[in-house]
PDB file of C-alpha atoms in Angstrom:
ATOM      1  CA  UNK A   1      89.550  86.357  96.247  1.00  0.00           C
ATOM      2  CA  UNK A   2      92.110  88.628  94.656  1.00  0.00           C
ATOM      3  CA  UNK A   3      93.626  91.450  96.616  1.00  0.00           C
ATOM      4  CA  UNK A   4      93.829  95.133  95.565  1.00  0.00           C
ATOM      5  CA  UNK A   5      97.451  94.716  94.567  1.00  0.00           C
ATOM      6  CA  UNK A   6      96.641  91.902  92.200  1.00  0.00           C
ATOM      7  CA  UNK A   7      93.714  93.567  90.300  1.00  0.00           C
ATOM      8  CA  UNK A   8      94.782  97.224  90.455  1.00  0.00           C
ATOM      9  CA  UNK A   9      91.241  98.352  91.174  1.00  0.00           C
ATOM     10  CA  UNK A  10      89.687  99.791  94.284  1.00  0.00           C
ATOM     11  CA  UNK A  11      87.052  97.645  95.966  1.00  0.00           C
ATOM     12  CA  UNK A  12      83.457  98.450  95.012  1.00  0.00           C
ATOM     13  CA  UNK A  13      81.582 100.714  97.373  1.00  0.00           C
ATOM     14  CA  UNK A  14      78.186  99.836  98.672  1.00  0.00           C
ATOM     15  CA  UNK A  15      75.338 101.137  96.502  1.00  0.00           C
ATOM     16  CA  UNK A  16      73.339 102.094  99.599  1.00  0.00           C
ATOM     17  CA  UNK A  17      74.813 105.161 101.249  1.00  0.00           C
ATOM     18  CA  UNK A  18      73.468 107.170 104.144  1.00  0.00           C
ATOM     19  CA  UNK A  19      74.563 110.349 102.398  1.00  0.00           C
ATOM     20  CA  UNK A  20      72.135 109.761  99.509  1.00  0.00           C
ATOM     21  CA  UNK A  21      69.331 108.885 101.910  1.00  0.00           C
ATOM     22  CA  UNK A  22      69.947 112.082 103.878  1.00  0.00           C
ATOM     23  CA  UNK A  23      70.035 114.190 100.709  1.00  0.00           C
ATOM     24  CA  UNK A  24      66.767 112.615  99.538  1.00  0.00           C
ATOM     25  CA  UNK A  25      65.066 113.295 102.883  1.00  0.00           C
ATOM     26  CA  UNK A  26      66.252 116.908 102.882  1.00  0.00           C
ATOM     27  CA  UNK A  27      65.009 117.394  99.307  1.00  0.00           C
ATOM     28  CA  UNK A  28      61.611 115.939 100.150  1.00  0.00           C
ATOM     29  CA  UNK A  29      61.358 118.148 103.244  1.00  0.00           C
ATOM     30  CA  UNK A  30      62.238 121.359 101.422  1.00  0.00           C
ATOM     31  CA  UNK A  31      59.927 120.471  98.545  1.00  0.00           C
ATOM     32  CA  UNK A  32      57.017 119.990 100.929  1.00  0.00           C
ATOM     33  CA  UNK A  33      57.808 123.300 102.654  1.00  0.00           C
ATOM     34  CA  UNK A  34      57.976 125.040  99.282  1.00  0.00           C
ATOM     35  CA  UNK A  35      54.631 123.614  98.167  1.00  0.00           C
ATOM     36  CA  UNK A  36      52.980 124.521 101.472  1.00  0.00           C
ATOM     37  CA  UNK A  37      54.265 128.086 101.283  1.00  0.00           C
ATOM     38  CA  UNK A  38      53.151 128.456  97.663  1.00  0.00           C
ATOM     39  CA  UNK A  39      49.684 127.228  98.597  1.00  0.00           C
ATOM     40  CA  UNK A  40      49.528 129.751 101.436  1.00  0.00           C
ATOM     41  CA  UNK A  41      50.660 132.582  99.137  1.00  0.00           C
ATOM     42  CA  UNK A  42      47.974 131.666  96.611  1.00  0.00           C
ATOM     43  CA  UNK A  43      45.337 131.784  99.349  1.00  0.00           C
ATOM     44  CA  UNK A  44      46.602 135.185 100.517  1.00  0.00           C
ATOM     45  CA  UNK A  45      46.487 136.486  96.924  1.00  0.00           C
ATOM     46  CA  UNK A  46      42.869 135.338  96.566  1.00  0.00           C
ATOM     47  CA  UNK A  47      41.958 137.009  99.874  1.00  0.00           C
ATOM     48  CA  UNK A  48      43.686 140.200  98.723  1.00  0.00           C
ATOM     49  CA  UNK A  49      41.681 140.214  95.486  1.00  0.00           C
ATOM     50  CA  UNK A  50      38.406 139.816  97.415  1.00  0.00           C
ATOM     51  CA  UNK A  51      39.402 142.602  99.824  1.00  0.00           C
ATOM     52  CA  UNK A  52      40.289 144.892  96.906  1.00  0.00           C
ATOM     53  CA  UNK A  53      36.854 144.328  95.349  1.00  0.00           C
ATOM     54  CA  UNK A  54      35.137 145.054  98.663  1.00  0.00           C
ATOM     55  CA  UNK A  55      37.214 148.214  99.099  1.00  0.00           C
ATOM     56  CA  UNK A  56      36.314 149.425  95.611  1.00  0.00           C
ATOM     57  CA  UNK A  57      32.605 148.802  96.245  1.00  0.00           C
ATOM     58  CA  UNK A  58      32.802 150.643  99.587  1.00  0.00           C
ATOM     59  CA  UNK A  59      34.556 153.597  97.949  1.00  0.00           C
ATOM     60  CA  UNK A  60      31.856 153.803  95.270  1.00  0.00           C
ATOM     61  CA  UNK A  61      29.140 153.671  97.932  1.00  0.00           C
ATOM     62  CA  UNK A  62      30.954 156.384  99.876  1.00  0.00           C
ATOM     63  CA  UNK A  63      31.087 158.642  96.810  1.00  0.00           C
ATOM     64  CA  UNK A  64      27.367 158.051  96.147  1.00  0.00           C
ATOM     65  CA  UNK A  65      26.509 158.945  99.746  1.00  0.00           C
ATOM     66  CA  UNK A  66      28.649 162.087  99.567  1.00  0.00           C
ATOM     67  CA  UNK A  67      26.789 163.198  96.422  1.00  0.00           C
ATOM     68  CA  UNK A  68      23.457 162.451  98.123  1.00  0.00           C
ATOM     69  CA  UNK A  69      24.505 164.409 101.209  1.00  0.00           C
ATOM     70  CA  UNK A  70      25.558 167.366  99.061  1.00  0.00           C
ATOM     71  CA  UNK A  71      22.201 167.221  97.257  1.00  0.00           C
ATOM     72  CA  UNK A  72      20.373 167.301 100.595  1.00  0.00           C
ATOM     73  CA  UNK A  73      21.880 170.717 101.326  1.00  0.00           C
ATOM     74  CA  UNK A  74      19.786 172.110  98.461  1.00  0.00           C
ATOM     75  CA  UNK A  75      16.399 173.389  99.690  1.00  0.00           C
ATOM     76  CA  UNK A  76      14.607 172.387  96.475  1.00  0.00           C
ATOM     77  CA  UNK A  77      15.889 168.827  96.904  1.00  0.00           C
ATOM     78  CA  UNK A  78      14.660 168.757 100.496  1.00  0.00           C
ATOM     79  CA  UNK A  79      11.239 170.029  99.404  1.00  0.00           C
ATOM     80  CA  UNK A  80      11.012 167.418  96.644  1.00  0.00           C
ATOM     81  CA  UNK A  81      11.860 164.586  99.051  1.00  0.00           C
ATOM     82  CA  UNK A  82       9.375 165.871 101.633  1.00  0.00           C
ATOM     83  CA  UNK A  83       6.602 165.977  99.049  1.00  0.00           C
ATOM     84  CA  UNK A  84       7.377 162.633  97.357  1.00  0.00           C
ATOM     85  CA  UNK A  85       8.395 160.436 100.255  1.00  0.00           C
ATOM     86  CA  UNK A  86       6.564 161.965 103.197  1.00  0.00           C
ATOM     87  CA  UNK A  87       3.476 163.315 101.409  1.00  0.00           C
ATOM     88  CA  UNK A  88       3.942 166.797 102.903  1.00  0.00           C
ATOM     89  CA  UNK A  89       2.288 169.877 101.421  1.00  0.00           C
ATOM     90  CA  UNK A  90       2.651 173.635 101.755  1.00  0.00           C
ATOM     91  CA  UNK A  91       0.050 175.667 103.574  1.00  0.00           C
ATOM     92  CA  UNK A  92      -3.005 176.060 101.456  1.00  0.00           C
ATOM     93  CA  UNK A  93      -2.232 173.125  99.149  1.00  0.00           C
ATOM     94  CA  UNK A  94      -4.366 170.054  98.972  1.00  0.00           C
ATOM     95  CA  UNK A  95      -2.628 166.689  98.907  1.00  0.00           C
ATOM     96  CA  UNK A  96      -3.202 164.775  95.715  1.00  0.00           C
ATOM     97  CA  UNK A  97      -2.593 161.081  95.286  1.00  0.00           C
ATOM     98  CA  UNK A  98      -3.295 158.742  92.444  1.00  0.00           C
ATOM     99  CA  UNK A  99      -4.651 155.281  92.880  1.00  0.00           C
ATOM    100  CA  UNK A 100      -2.371 152.695  91.297  1.00  0.00           C
ATOM    101  CA  UNK A 101      -3.952 149.517  90.053  1.00  0.00           C
TER     102      UNK A 101
END
């Protein structure tokens, strides 16, 4: 075996190094954390989209109910509903109903 002085080269280092193993483990760990977080963010975004659709539907229903409530303040609207849905009549009127077949 020749010594360092004879060849002029440094001895070869081992290919296996704990530094590279540690770096690889850290990279795998942070990659898994990144993927997990991205998956969670995607799920939150989907939930947000569903909640936005539900909110929009509720707002439309609210507007419809407000219009209906405003219409119920009109006496002619109240009379129409009483006649159509409840079958009510004024004094002296005879109720009329058709037979549907």
